[in-house]
mmCIF file of C-alpha atoms and ligand atoms in Angstrom:
data_model
loop_
_atom_site.group_PDB
_atom_site.id
_atom_site.type_symbol
_atom_site.label_atom_id
_atom_site.label_comp_id
_atom_site.label_asym_id
_atom_site.label_seq_id
_atom_site.Cartn_x
_atom_site.Cartn_y
_atom_site.Cartn_z
ATOM 1 C CA UNK A 1 233.756 143.793 -98.070
ATOM 2 C CA UNK A 2 231.882 147.052 -98.625
ATOM 3 C CA UNK A 3 233.359 150.218 -97.171
ATOM 4 C CA UNK A 4 230.893 153.101 -97.040
ATOM 5 C CA UNK A 5 231.576 156.671 -96.019
ATOM 6 C CA UNK A 6 228.419 158.537 -95.010
ATOM 7 C CA UNK A 7 228.817 162.300 -95.229
ATOM 8 C CA UNK A 8 226.677 165.412 -94.791
ATOM 9 C CA UNK A 9 224.772 164.116 -91.794
ATOM 10 C CA UNK A 10 223.992 165.366 -88.307
ATOM 11 C CA UNK A 11 224.945 162.724 -85.765
ATOM 12 C CA UNK A 12 223.127 162.106 -82.490
ATOM 13 C CA UNK A 13 225.834 159.815 -81.135
ATOM 14 C CA UNK A 14 224.409 159.407 -77.576
ATOM 15 C CA UNK A 15 228.078 158.984 -76.663
ATOM 16 C CA UNK A 16 229.418 160.125 -73.295
ATOM 17 C CA UNK A 17 232.554 161.127 -75.169
ATOM 18 C CA UNK A 18 230.714 163.942 -76.994
ATOM 19 C CA UNK A 19 229.780 166.737 -74.590
ATOM 20 C CA UNK A 20 226.879 168.300 -76.554
ATOM 21 C CA UNK A 21 223.221 167.348 -75.901
ATOM 22 C CA UNK A 22 222.415 163.971 -77.518
ATOM 23 C CA UNK A 23 226.172 163.697 -78.192
ATOM 24 C CA UNK A 24 225.463 165.800 -81.322
ATOM 25 C CA UNK A 25 228.067 166.228 -84.031
ATOM 26 C CA UNK A 26 227.066 168.692 -86.759
ATOM 27 C CA UNK A 27 228.492 168.224 -90.282
ATOM 28 C CA UNK A 28 229.346 164.673 -89.420
ATOM 29 C CA UNK A 29 230.769 161.710 -91.269
ATOM 30 C CA UNK A 30 230.761 157.993 -90.483
ATOM 31 C CA UNK A 31 233.003 155.434 -92.116
ATOM 32 C CA UNK A 32 231.574 151.916 -92.042
ATOM 33 C CA UNK A 33 233.864 148.982 -92.756
ATOM 34 C CA UNK A 34 233.344 145.273 -92.171
ATOM 35 C CA UNK A 35 230.131 145.863 -90.225
ATOM 36 C CA UNK A 36 231.694 148.285 -87.767
ATOM 37 C CA UNK A 37 232.054 152.045 -87.342
ATOM 38 C CA UNK A 38 235.609 152.597 -88.550
ATOM 39 C CA UNK A 39 235.655 156.342 -87.976
ATOM 40 C CA UNK A 40 233.140 158.953 -86.806
ATOM 41 C CA UNK A 41 233.393 162.697 -86.302
ATOM 42 C CA UNK A 42 233.196 166.084 -87.972
ATOM 43 C CA UNK A 43 233.785 165.799 -91.688
ATOM 44 C CA UNK A 44 236.446 168.547 -91.466
ATOM 45 C CA UNK A 45 238.534 166.206 -89.301
ATOM 46 C CA UNK A 46 238.180 163.177 -91.602
ATOM 47 C CA UNK A 47 241.623 161.556 -92.031
ATOM 48 C CA UNK A 48 242.981 161.501 -95.587
ATOM 49 C CA UNK A 49 242.914 157.705 -95.822
ATOM 50 C CA UNK A 50 239.091 157.776 -95.916
ATOM 51 C CA UNK A 51 238.969 159.762 -99.139
ATOM 52 C CA UNK A 52 240.350 157.221 -101.629
ATOM 53 C CA UNK A 53 238.455 155.035 -104.121
ATOM 54 C CA UNK A 54 238.133 152.259 -101.588
ATOM 55 C CA UNK A 55 235.422 154.308 -99.865
ATOM 56 C CA UNK A 56 231.989 154.545 -101.402
ATOM 57 C CA UNK A 57 230.803 158.072 -100.493
ATOM 58 C CA UNK A 58 227.123 158.468 -99.654
ATOM 59 C CA UNK A 59 225.656 161.966 -99.180
ATOM 60 C CA UNK A 60 222.903 161.936 -96.537
ATOM 61 C CA UNK A 61 221.852 165.488 -97.451
ATOM 62 C CA UNK A 62 221.831 166.820 -93.910
ATOM 63 C CA UNK A 63 219.631 164.089 -92.432
ATOM 64 C CA UNK A 64 219.916 163.002 -88.798
ATOM 65 C CA UNK A 65 221.721 159.757 -87.964
ATOM 66 C CA UNK A 66 221.151 157.966 -84.646
ATOM 67 C CA UNK A 67 222.048 154.519 -83.389
ATOM 68 C CA UNK A 68 219.468 152.003 -84.643
ATOM 69 C CA UNK A 69 216.645 151.688 -82.116
ATOM 70 C CA UNK A 70 216.478 148.757 -79.704
ATOM 71 C CA UNK A 71 213.227 147.386 -78.259
ATOM 72 C CA UNK A 72 214.507 145.770 -75.057
ATOM 73 C CA UNK A 73 211.228 144.354 -73.643
ATOM 74 C CA UNK A 74 208.651 142.614 -75.828
ATOM 75 C CA UNK A 75 206.374 139.586 -75.833
ATOM 76 C CA UNK A 76 206.270 139.678 -79.635
ATOM 77 C CA UNK A 77 205.611 135.947 -80.183
ATOM 78 C CA UNK A 78 202.057 134.850 -79.337
ATOM 79 C CA UNK A 79 198.884 133.450 -80.853
ATOM 80 C CA UNK A 80 195.549 135.243 -81.240
ATOM 81 C CA UNK A 81 194.699 138.686 -79.942
ATOM 82 C CA UNK A 82 192.749 140.171 -77.044
ATOM 83 C CA UNK A 83 190.499 142.737 -78.679
ATOM 84 C CA UNK A 84 187.498 141.229 -76.828
ATOM 85 C CA UNK A 85 189.249 141.787 -73.495
ATOM 86 C CA UNK A 86 189.923 145.372 -74.588
ATOM 87 C CA UNK A 87 186.171 145.799 -74.968
ATOM 88 C CA UNK A 88 185.529 144.288 -71.517
ATOM 89 C CA UNK A 89 188.095 146.531 -69.855
ATOM 90 C CA UNK A 90 186.399 149.536 -71.390
ATOM 91 C CA UNK A 91 183.189 148.335 -69.746
ATOM 92 C CA UNK A 92 184.957 148.463 -66.382
ATOM 93 C CA UNK A 93 186.597 145.059 -65.761
ATOM 94 C CA UNK A 94 190.086 145.392 -64.207
ATOM 95 C CA UNK A 95 193.239 143.578 -65.398
ATOM 96 C CA UNK A 96 193.212 141.554 -62.169
ATOM 97 C CA UNK A 97 189.517 140.629 -62.532
ATOM 98 C CA UNK A 98 190.016 139.504 -66.121
ATOM 99 C CA UNK A 99 193.101 137.534 -65.067
ATOM 100 C CA UNK A 100 191.321 135.790 -62.147
ATOM 101 C CA UNK A 101 188.358 134.816 -64.368
ATOM 102 C CA UNK A 102 190.645 132.855 -66.710
ATOM 103 C CA UNK A 103 190.776 135.509 -69.422
ATOM 104 C CA UNK A 104 193.795 137.685 -69.938
ATOM 105 C CA UNK A 105 197.071 135.857 -70.220
ATOM 106 C CA UNK A 106 195.344 132.442 -70.184
ATOM 107 C CA UNK A 107 193.494 133.085 -73.440
ATOM 108 C CA UNK A 108 196.829 133.932 -75.076
ATOM 109 C CA UNK A 109 198.371 130.794 -73.550
ATOM 110 C CA UNK A 110 195.620 128.662 -75.139
ATOM 111 C CA UNK A 111 196.074 130.325 -78.530
ATOM 112 C CA UNK A 112 199.871 130.068 -78.365
ATOM 113 C CA UNK A 113 199.812 126.381 -77.438
ATOM 114 C CA UNK A 114 197.553 125.652 -80.434
ATOM 115 C CA UNK A 115 199.897 127.102 -83.057
ATOM 116 C CA UNK A 116 202.975 125.353 -84.421
ATOM 117 C CA UNK A 117 206.316 127.082 -84.934
ATOM 118 C CA UNK A 118 205.615 128.163 -88.510
ATOM 119 C CA UNK A 119 202.213 129.623 -87.649
ATOM 120 C CA UNK A 120 203.702 131.563 -84.735
ATOM 121 C CA UNK A 121 206.423 132.927 -87.026
ATOM 122 C CA UNK A 122 203.777 134.055 -89.530
ATOM 123 C CA UNK A 123 201.782 135.736 -86.742
ATOM 124 C CA UNK A 124 204.839 137.540 -85.381
ATOM 125 C CA UNK A 125 206.286 138.855 -88.667
ATOM 126 C CA UNK A 126 203.829 141.750 -89.239
ATOM 127 C CA UNK A 127 204.479 142.992 -85.704
ATOM 128 C CA UNK A 128 208.220 142.690 -86.234
ATOM 129 C CA UNK A 129 207.947 144.497 -89.576
ATOM 130 C CA UNK A 130 206.162 147.404 -87.882
ATOM 131 C CA UNK A 131 209.122 147.722 -85.506
ATOM 132 C CA UNK A 132 211.743 147.486 -88.236
ATOM 133 C CA UNK A 133 209.922 150.190 -90.228
ATOM 134 C CA UNK A 134 210.748 152.586 -87.381
ATOM 135 C CA UNK A 135 214.487 151.969 -87.403
ATOM 136 C CA UNK A 136 214.612 149.126 -84.883
ATOM 137 C CA UNK A 137 217.477 146.667 -85.432
ATOM 138 C CA UNK A 138 217.388 144.681 -82.166
ATOM 139 C CA UNK A 139 214.348 143.197 -80.437
ATOM 140 C CA UNK A 140 214.189 141.296 -77.170
ATOM 141 C CA UNK A 141 211.466 138.612 -77.147
ATOM 142 C CA UNK A 142 210.238 136.705 -74.097
ATOM 143 C CA UNK A 143 208.660 133.288 -73.801
ATOM 144 C CA UNK A 144 205.901 132.901 -71.201
ATOM 145 C CA UNK A 145 202.737 132.056 -73.146
ATOM 146 C CA UNK A 146 203.559 128.349 -73.463
ATOM 147 C CA UNK A 147 203.846 127.375 -69.782
ATOM 148 C CA UNK A 148 204.551 123.742 -70.676
ATOM 149 C CA UNK A 149 208.081 122.543 -71.313
ATOM 150 C CA UNK A 150 207.418 121.917 -75.001
ATOM 151 C CA UNK A 151 205.535 125.172 -75.580
ATOM 152 C CA UNK A 152 208.118 127.343 -73.796
ATOM 153 C CA UNK A 153 210.866 125.823 -75.957
ATOM 154 C CA UNK A 154 208.667 126.325 -79.028
ATOM 155 C CA UNK A 155 208.288 130.037 -78.286
ATOM 156 C CA UNK A 156 212.041 130.527 -77.888
ATOM 157 C CA UNK A 157 212.744 128.673 -81.141
ATOM 158 C CA UNK A 158 210.188 130.842 -82.947
ATOM 159 C CA UNK A 159 211.803 133.986 -81.575
ATOM 160 C CA UNK A 160 215.219 132.843 -82.799
ATOM 161 C CA UNK A 161 213.778 131.869 -86.218
ATOM 162 C CA UNK A 162 212.644 135.453 -86.832
ATOM 163 C CA UNK A 163 216.331 136.347 -87.328
ATOM 164 C CA UNK A 164 216.350 134.133 -90.413
ATOM 165 C CA UNK A 165 213.340 135.926 -91.905
ATOM 166 C CA UNK A 166 214.302 139.548 -91.326
ATOM 167 C CA UNK A 167 217.443 141.699 -90.886
ATOM 168 C CA UNK A 168 217.184 141.889 -87.105
ATOM 169 C CA UNK A 169 219.024 140.780 -83.986
ATOM 170 C CA UNK A 170 216.793 138.867 -81.564
ATOM 171 C CA UNK A 171 217.655 138.471 -77.896
ATOM 172 C CA UNK A 172 215.591 135.742 -76.246
ATOM 173 C CA UNK A 173 214.431 135.850 -72.647
ATOM 174 C CA UNK A 174 213.015 132.829 -70.844
ATOM 175 C CA UNK A 175 209.877 133.896 -68.947
ATOM 176 C CA UNK A 176 208.525 130.570 -67.752
ATOM 177 C CA UNK A 177 207.527 132.363 -64.534
ATOM 178 C CA UNK A 178 205.053 134.632 -66.325
ATOM 179 C CA UNK A 179 201.709 133.203 -65.183
ATOM 180 C CA UNK A 180 200.411 130.064 -63.547
ATOM 181 C CA UNK A 181 198.650 127.755 -66.044
ATOM 182 C CA UNK A 182 195.205 126.459 -64.939
ATOM 183 C CA UNK A 183 196.491 122.891 -64.571
ATOM 184 C CA UNK A 184 198.725 124.175 -61.734
ATOM 185 C CA UNK A 185 196.157 126.446 -60.032
ATOM 186 C CA UNK A 186 197.264 127.140 -56.417
ATOM 187 C CA UNK A 187 200.380 124.992 -56.972
ATOM 188 C CA UNK A 188 202.918 127.586 -58.059
ATOM 189 C CA UNK A 189 205.845 125.799 -56.437
ATOM 190 C CA UNK A 190 204.936 122.545 -58.180
ATOM 191 C CA UNK A 191 204.737 124.449 -61.468
ATOM 192 C CA UNK A 192 208.232 125.803 -60.901
ATOM 193 C CA UNK A 193 209.634 122.364 -59.985
ATOM 194 C CA UNK A 194 207.901 120.413 -62.735
ATOM 195 C CA UNK A 195 207.716 122.862 -65.657
ATOM 196 C CA UNK A 196 209.499 126.180 -65.304
ATOM 197 C CA UNK A 197 212.885 125.083 -63.962
ATOM 198 C CA UNK A 198 213.207 121.949 -66.157
ATOM 199 C CA UNK A 199 212.159 124.012 -69.225
ATOM 200 C CA UNK A 200 214.833 126.574 -68.387
ATOM 201 C CA UNK A 201 217.450 123.850 -68.132
ATOM 202 C CA UNK A 202 216.466 122.252 -71.458
ATOM 203 C CA UNK A 203 216.273 125.581 -73.261
ATOM 204 C CA UNK A 204 219.688 126.535 -71.902
ATOM 205 C CA UNK A 205 221.094 123.222 -73.192
ATOM 206 C CA UNK A 206 219.670 124.085 -76.617
ATOM 207 C CA UNK A 207 221.314 127.515 -76.273
ATOM 208 C CA UNK A 208 217.941 129.238 -76.664
ATOM 209 C CA UNK A 209 218.206 131.650 -73.709
ATOM 210 C CA UNK A 210 220.005 134.990 -73.459
ATOM 211 C CA UNK A 211 218.416 136.004 -70.134
ATOM 212 C CA UNK A 212 215.843 134.816 -67.589
ATOM 213 C CA UNK A 213 212.876 136.932 -66.492
ATOM 214 C CA UNK A 214 210.093 136.491 -63.917
ATOM 215 C CA UNK A 215 206.816 138.299 -63.187
ATOM 216 C CA UNK A 216 206.864 139.199 -59.491
ATOM 217 C CA UNK A 217 203.356 140.312 -58.535
ATOM 218 C CA UNK A 218 200.322 139.302 -56.477
ATOM 219 C CA UNK A 219 198.688 137.815 -59.592
ATOM 220 C CA UNK A 220 201.921 136.045 -60.605
ATOM 221 C CA UNK A 221 204.920 134.826 -58.530
ATOM 222 C CA UNK A 222 206.110 135.709 -55.025
ATOM 223 C CA UNK A 223 209.579 136.873 -54.017
ATOM 224 C CA UNK A 224 210.401 133.382 -52.700
ATOM 225 C CA UNK A 225 209.293 131.805 -55.985
ATOM 226 C CA UNK A 226 211.216 134.304 -58.091
ATOM 227 C CA UNK A 227 214.262 133.518 -55.928
ATOM 228 C CA UNK A 228 214.008 129.886 -57.026
ATOM 229 C CA UNK A 229 213.900 130.979 -60.680
ATOM 230 C CA UNK A 230 216.896 133.294 -60.272
ATOM 231 C CA UNK A 231 218.906 130.673 -58.381
ATOM 232 C CA UNK A 232 218.414 128.278 -61.286
ATOM 233 C CA UNK A 233 219.372 130.974 -63.807
ATOM 234 C CA UNK A 234 222.511 131.737 -61.814
ATOM 235 C CA UNK A 235 223.380 128.033 -61.708
ATOM 236 C CA UNK A 236 223.067 127.954 -65.517
ATOM 237 C CA UNK A 237 225.181 131.114 -65.885
ATOM 238 C CA UNK A 238 222.299 133.202 -67.278
ATOM 239 C CA UNK A 239 221.673 136.877 -66.429
ATOM 240 C CA UNK A 240 218.302 137.845 -64.965
ATOM 241 C CA UNK A 241 215.618 140.532 -65.455
ATOM 242 C CA UNK A 242 212.327 141.092 -63.675
ATOM 243 C CA UNK A 243 208.776 142.369 -64.173
ATOM 244 C CA UNK A 244 208.398 144.187 -60.865
ATOM 245 C CA UNK A 245 206.436 146.821 -59.004
ATOM 246 C CA UNK A 246 203.856 147.163 -61.801
ATOM 247 C CA UNK A 247 200.650 146.826 -59.754
ATOM 248 C CA UNK A 248 202.048 146.811 -56.203
ATOM 249 C CA UNK A 249 205.371 146.993 -54.366
ATOM 250 C CA UNK A 250 206.671 143.525 -53.448
ATOM 251 C CA UNK A 251 210.358 144.472 -53.519
ATOM 252 C CA UNK A 252 211.026 142.552 -56.735
ATOM 253 C CA UNK A 253 213.423 145.155 -58.105
ATOM 254 C CA UNK A 254 215.620 144.919 -54.992
ATOM 255 C CA UNK A 255 215.610 141.129 -55.249
ATOM 256 C CA UNK A 256 216.636 141.288 -58.925
ATOM 257 C CA UNK A 257 219.325 143.861 -58.094
ATOM 258 C CA UNK A 258 220.784 141.436 -55.542
ATOM 259 C CA UNK A 259 221.356 139.056 -58.486
ATOM 260 C CA UNK A 260 223.022 141.822 -60.524
ATOM 261 C CA UNK A 261 220.021 141.943 -62.878
ATOM 262 C CA UNK A 262 220.424 143.418 -66.349
ATOM 263 C CA UNK A 263 217.170 145.294 -65.761
ATOM 264 C CA UNK A 264 214.052 145.722 -63.666
ATOM 265 C CA UNK A 265 210.989 146.545 -65.737
ATOM 266 C CA UNK A 266 207.679 148.437 -65.203
ATOM 267 C CA UNK A 267 208.459 149.938 -61.719
ATOM 268 C CA UNK A 268 205.376 152.139 -61.215
ATOM 269 C CA UNK A 269 205.380 151.255 -57.477
ATOM 270 C CA UNK A 270 209.180 151.304 -57.020
ATOM 271 C CA UNK A 271 210.154 152.931 -53.697
ATOM 272 C CA UNK A 272 213.353 154.719 -52.621
ATOM 273 C CA UNK A 273 214.897 151.486 -51.394
ATOM 274 C CA UNK A 274 214.295 149.937 -54.811
ATOM 275 C CA UNK A 275 215.816 152.948 -56.582
ATOM 276 C CA UNK A 276 218.910 152.665 -54.390
ATOM 277 C CA UNK A 277 219.174 148.924 -55.066
ATOM 278 C CA UNK A 278 219.093 149.520 -58.849
ATOM 279 C CA UNK A 279 221.663 152.288 -58.547
ATOM 280 C CA UNK A 280 224.014 150.018 -56.585
ATOM 281 C CA UNK A 281 223.615 147.038 -58.912
ATOM 282 C CA UNK A 282 223.895 149.098 -62.109
ATOM 283 C CA UNK A 283 220.674 147.505 -63.386
ATOM 284 C CA UNK A 284 218.691 149.405 -66.010
ATOM 285 C CA UNK A 285 215.191 150.654 -65.133
ATOM 286 C CA UNK A 286 213.020 149.730 -68.135
ATOM 287 C CA UNK A 287 209.993 152.013 -68.336
ATOM 288 C CA UNK A 288 206.928 150.697 -70.192
ATOM 289 C CA UNK A 289 204.412 153.497 -70.787
ATOM 290 C CA UNK A 290 202.358 151.394 -73.231
ATOM 291 C CA UNK A 291 201.080 149.148 -70.420
ATOM 292 C CA UNK A 292 200.431 152.141 -68.162
ATOM 293 C CA UNK A 293 198.455 153.751 -70.970
ATOM 294 C CA UNK A 294 196.501 150.637 -71.985
ATOM 295 C CA UNK A 295 195.571 149.720 -68.412
ATOM 296 C CA UNK A 296 194.749 153.365 -67.674
ATOM 297 C CA UNK A 297 196.962 153.257 -64.592
ATOM 298 C CA UNK A 298 197.515 156.394 -62.559
ATOM 299 C CA UNK A 299 200.656 155.613 -60.556
ATOM 300 C CA UNK A 300 203.737 156.835 -62.412
ATOM 301 C CA UNK A 301 207.190 155.273 -62.035
ATOM 302 C CA UNK A 302 209.538 157.435 -59.888
ATOM 303 C CA UNK A 303 211.320 159.004 -62.871
ATOM 304 C CA UNK A 304 212.747 161.905 -60.890
ATOM 305 C CA UNK A 305 214.237 159.657 -58.190
ATOM 306 C CA UNK A 306 215.721 157.351 -60.854
ATOM 307 C CA UNK A 307 217.151 160.362 -62.687
ATOM 308 C CA UNK A 308 218.643 161.891 -59.516
ATOM 309 C CA UNK A 309 220.213 158.565 -58.564
ATOM 310 C CA UNK A 310 221.755 158.168 -62.005
ATOM 311 C CA UNK A 311 219.944 154.900 -62.742
ATOM 312 C CA UNK A 312 220.002 154.275 -66.520
ATOM 313 C CA UNK A 313 216.455 154.342 -67.892
ATOM 314 C CA UNK A 314 215.330 152.475 -71.000
ATOM 315 C CA UNK A 315 211.996 152.567 -72.825
ATOM 316 C CA UNK A 316 210.335 149.617 -74.543
ATOM 317 C CA UNK A 317 207.008 148.773 -76.175
ATOM 318 C CA UNK A 318 206.253 145.736 -73.932
ATOM 319 C CA UNK A 319 204.497 144.548 -77.124
ATOM 320 C CA UNK A 320 201.975 141.945 -75.954
ATOM 321 C CA UNK A 321 198.364 141.119 -76.797
ATOM 322 C CA UNK A 322 196.878 142.162 -73.457
ATOM 323 C CA UNK A 323 198.361 145.090 -71.591
ATOM 324 C CA UNK A 324 200.359 146.728 -74.412
ATOM 325 C CA UNK A 325 199.259 145.823 -77.934
ATOM 326 C CA UNK A 326 201.823 148.249 -79.295
ATOM 327 C CA UNK A 327 204.618 147.907 -81.817
ATOM 328 C CA UNK A 328 205.689 151.536 -82.110
ATOM 329 C CA UNK A 329 208.870 152.445 -80.288
ATOM 330 C CA UNK A 330 208.496 156.054 -81.504
ATOM 331 C CA UNK A 331 205.062 156.253 -79.863
ATOM 332 C CA UNK A 332 206.620 154.714 -76.742
ATOM 333 C CA UNK A 333 209.158 157.551 -76.714
ATOM 334 C CA UNK A 334 206.369 160.096 -77.051
ATOM 335 C CA UNK A 335 204.446 158.441 -74.195
ATOM 336 C CA UNK A 336 207.578 158.325 -72.032
ATOM 337 C CA UNK A 337 207.825 162.089 -72.387
ATOM 338 C CA UNK A 338 204.133 162.989 -72.244
ATOM 339 C CA UNK A 339 202.957 160.518 -69.564
ATOM 340 C CA UNK A 340 206.095 160.207 -67.405
ATOM 341 C CA UNK A 341 208.054 163.416 -67.956
ATOM 342 C CA UNK A 342 211.142 161.979 -69.601
ATOM 343 C CA UNK A 343 213.067 164.454 -71.710
ATOM 344 C CA UNK A 344 213.274 163.676 -75.448
ATOM 345 C CA UNK A 345 216.995 163.096 -74.918
ATOM 346 C CA UNK A 346 216.261 160.561 -72.166
ATOM 347 C CA UNK A 347 213.679 158.936 -74.446
ATOM 348 C CA UNK A 348 216.213 158.511 -77.256
ATOM 349 C CA UNK A 349 218.892 157.263 -74.833
ATOM 350 C CA UNK A 350 216.206 154.889 -73.550
ATOM 351 C CA UNK A 351 215.736 153.249 -76.931
ATOM 352 C CA UNK A 352 219.435 153.212 -77.870
ATOM 353 C CA UNK A 353 222.236 153.428 -75.279
ATOM 354 C CA UNK A 354 220.292 152.268 -72.220
ATOM 355 C CA UNK A 355 218.243 149.683 -74.122
ATOM 356 C CA UNK A 356 221.531 148.111 -75.251
ATOM 357 C CA UNK A 357 222.655 148.013 -71.627
ATOM 358 C CA UNK A 358 219.381 146.350 -70.579
ATOM 359 C CA UNK A 359 220.292 143.514 -72.972
ATOM 360 C CA UNK A 360 223.990 143.363 -72.062
ATOM 361 C CA UNK A 361 224.907 144.712 -75.522
ATOM 362 C CA UNK A 362 226.481 148.004 -74.425
ATOM 363 C CA UNK A 363 229.937 147.068 -75.734
ATOM 364 C CA UNK A 364 228.608 146.528 -79.265
ATOM 365 C CA UNK A 365 225.537 148.712 -79.754
ATOM 366 C CA UNK A 366 223.489 151.698 -78.628
ATOM 367 C CA UNK A 367 225.867 154.587 -79.300
ATOM 368 C CA UNK A 368 227.696 155.877 -82.363
ATOM 369 C CA UNK A 369 231.358 155.347 -81.527
ATOM 370 C CA UNK A 370 234.397 153.947 -83.296
ATOM 371 C CA UNK A 371 234.477 150.158 -83.027
ATOM 372 C CA UNK A 372 230.756 149.728 -82.351
ATOM 373 C CA UNK A 373 228.573 147.747 -84.765
ATOM 374 C CA UNK A 374 227.354 149.911 -87.647
ATOM 375 C CA UNK A 375 223.626 149.750 -86.955
ATOM 376 C CA UNK A 376 222.221 153.142 -87.784
ATOM 377 C CA UNK A 377 218.893 154.837 -88.308
ATOM 378 C CA UNK A 378 218.755 157.759 -90.756
ATOM 379 C CA UNK A 379 215.846 160.131 -90.165
ATOM 380 C CA UNK A 380 214.204 162.875 -92.185
ATOM 381 C CA UNK A 381 214.261 165.261 -89.233
ATOM 382 C CA UNK A 382 216.352 168.246 -88.242
ATOM 383 C CA UNK A 383 216.616 167.687 -84.513
ATOM 384 C CA UNK A 384 216.456 164.471 -82.450
ATOM 385 C CA UNK A 385 213.672 165.877 -80.230
ATOM 386 C CA UNK A 386 211.349 165.430 -83.240
ATOM 387 C CA UNK A 387 211.534 161.647 -82.768
ATOM 388 C CA UNK A 388 209.665 161.973 -79.446
ATOM 389 C CA UNK A 389 207.569 164.982 -80.377
ATOM 390 C CA UNK A 390 205.340 163.662 -83.131
ATOM 391 C CA UNK A 391 202.478 161.249 -82.569
ATOM 392 C CA UNK A 392 201.831 158.539 -85.133
ATOM 393 C CA UNK A 393 204.330 159.775 -87.691
ATOM 394 C CA UNK A 394 207.325 157.814 -88.906
ATOM 395 C CA UNK A 395 210.192 159.938 -90.255
ATOM 396 C CA UNK A 396 212.606 157.042 -90.906
ATOM 397 C CA UNK A 397 214.556 157.529 -94.137
ATOM 398 C CA UNK A 398 216.589 154.331 -93.993
ATOM 399 C CA UNK A 399 218.026 151.734 -91.643
ATOM 400 C CA UNK A 400 221.636 150.699 -92.081
ATOM 401 C CA UNK A 401 222.850 147.412 -90.738
ATOM 402 C CA UNK A 402 226.498 146.689 -91.239
ATOM 403 C CA UNK A 403 227.161 148.454 -94.556
HETATM 404 ZN ZN1 LIG B 501 206.335 142.494 -70.160
#
């Protein structure tokens, strides 16, 4: 077992236990043993038992250390791309128009169904690599482009397989209620009964699901239909999440909160009642500026109301081929600040501490504290605000996972 002692580093711990902004500790040291943070603090307070030969000392030369980044909402596994749709949107077609005319999600569904597991892995790896290059160590990946029992299971297996190809933790989310496939046009309830719910049950038996998500929107599933999905998830003992209030306010966030959801995501049209529901349930509000940017939306999520209510806010890429063809979590942080008025500290908390919470990983990850997993990002920057400040620049020095 390797025991490393990292010294001469500035630590943005994001820990509530450290009063300074970002939980900063200047002149810090971190002892990593057996994959966990064994000790963390100011180097002047380092106990004597960390100085012996057993500890391999590594001088980080004043660099900044943060928790490894976490992308808590992605659709990373899919076939094809939607550059043609991008062109059409620029000529004036709306997301809803493209969706109703059989483009949009349906073209990705066709491409995803065509590819086998290995081909989908090969397609996903460059996107995953782009994330890892920016200090990401945990990625959530949703199904939802298969929309048959076999293809939904295939997507979840592909997502899990990525862990064998790269040093990353994957959390899988079943999103069978993402879109209605053409073979079930105007028969959403039949689709749920015949495909979505049985697929969820089979995937759960195969232990392929960490959480269950649903897209609650006029172009997707109604509150009553999402209720059926969440009831099944609850029966199977799986936590829920929701895509809600992105294009209109149907009250999806409140519904998800009533199931104790891990998170409610998008939220541009969230109202005060929805904010209160998230506050009471302790669900994380996952903010996705990449989709807002790509779709050139104008309605901003109610950041100030969420902040005042103390709702934890996370930020994610929403990486998907249509509404957010983005793999950069650093750019997401910049957009969260520039487009939505998050502070750089909120942006960093949103890709570390609160992103961990959105995945139910808050006891293991997301902050630099004794006992947490040693998943760290070392940056060539002086202050953590620089991570949100720059556009299209990657200052990662090194990712550390476990040693
Ligand atoms: Zn999404």
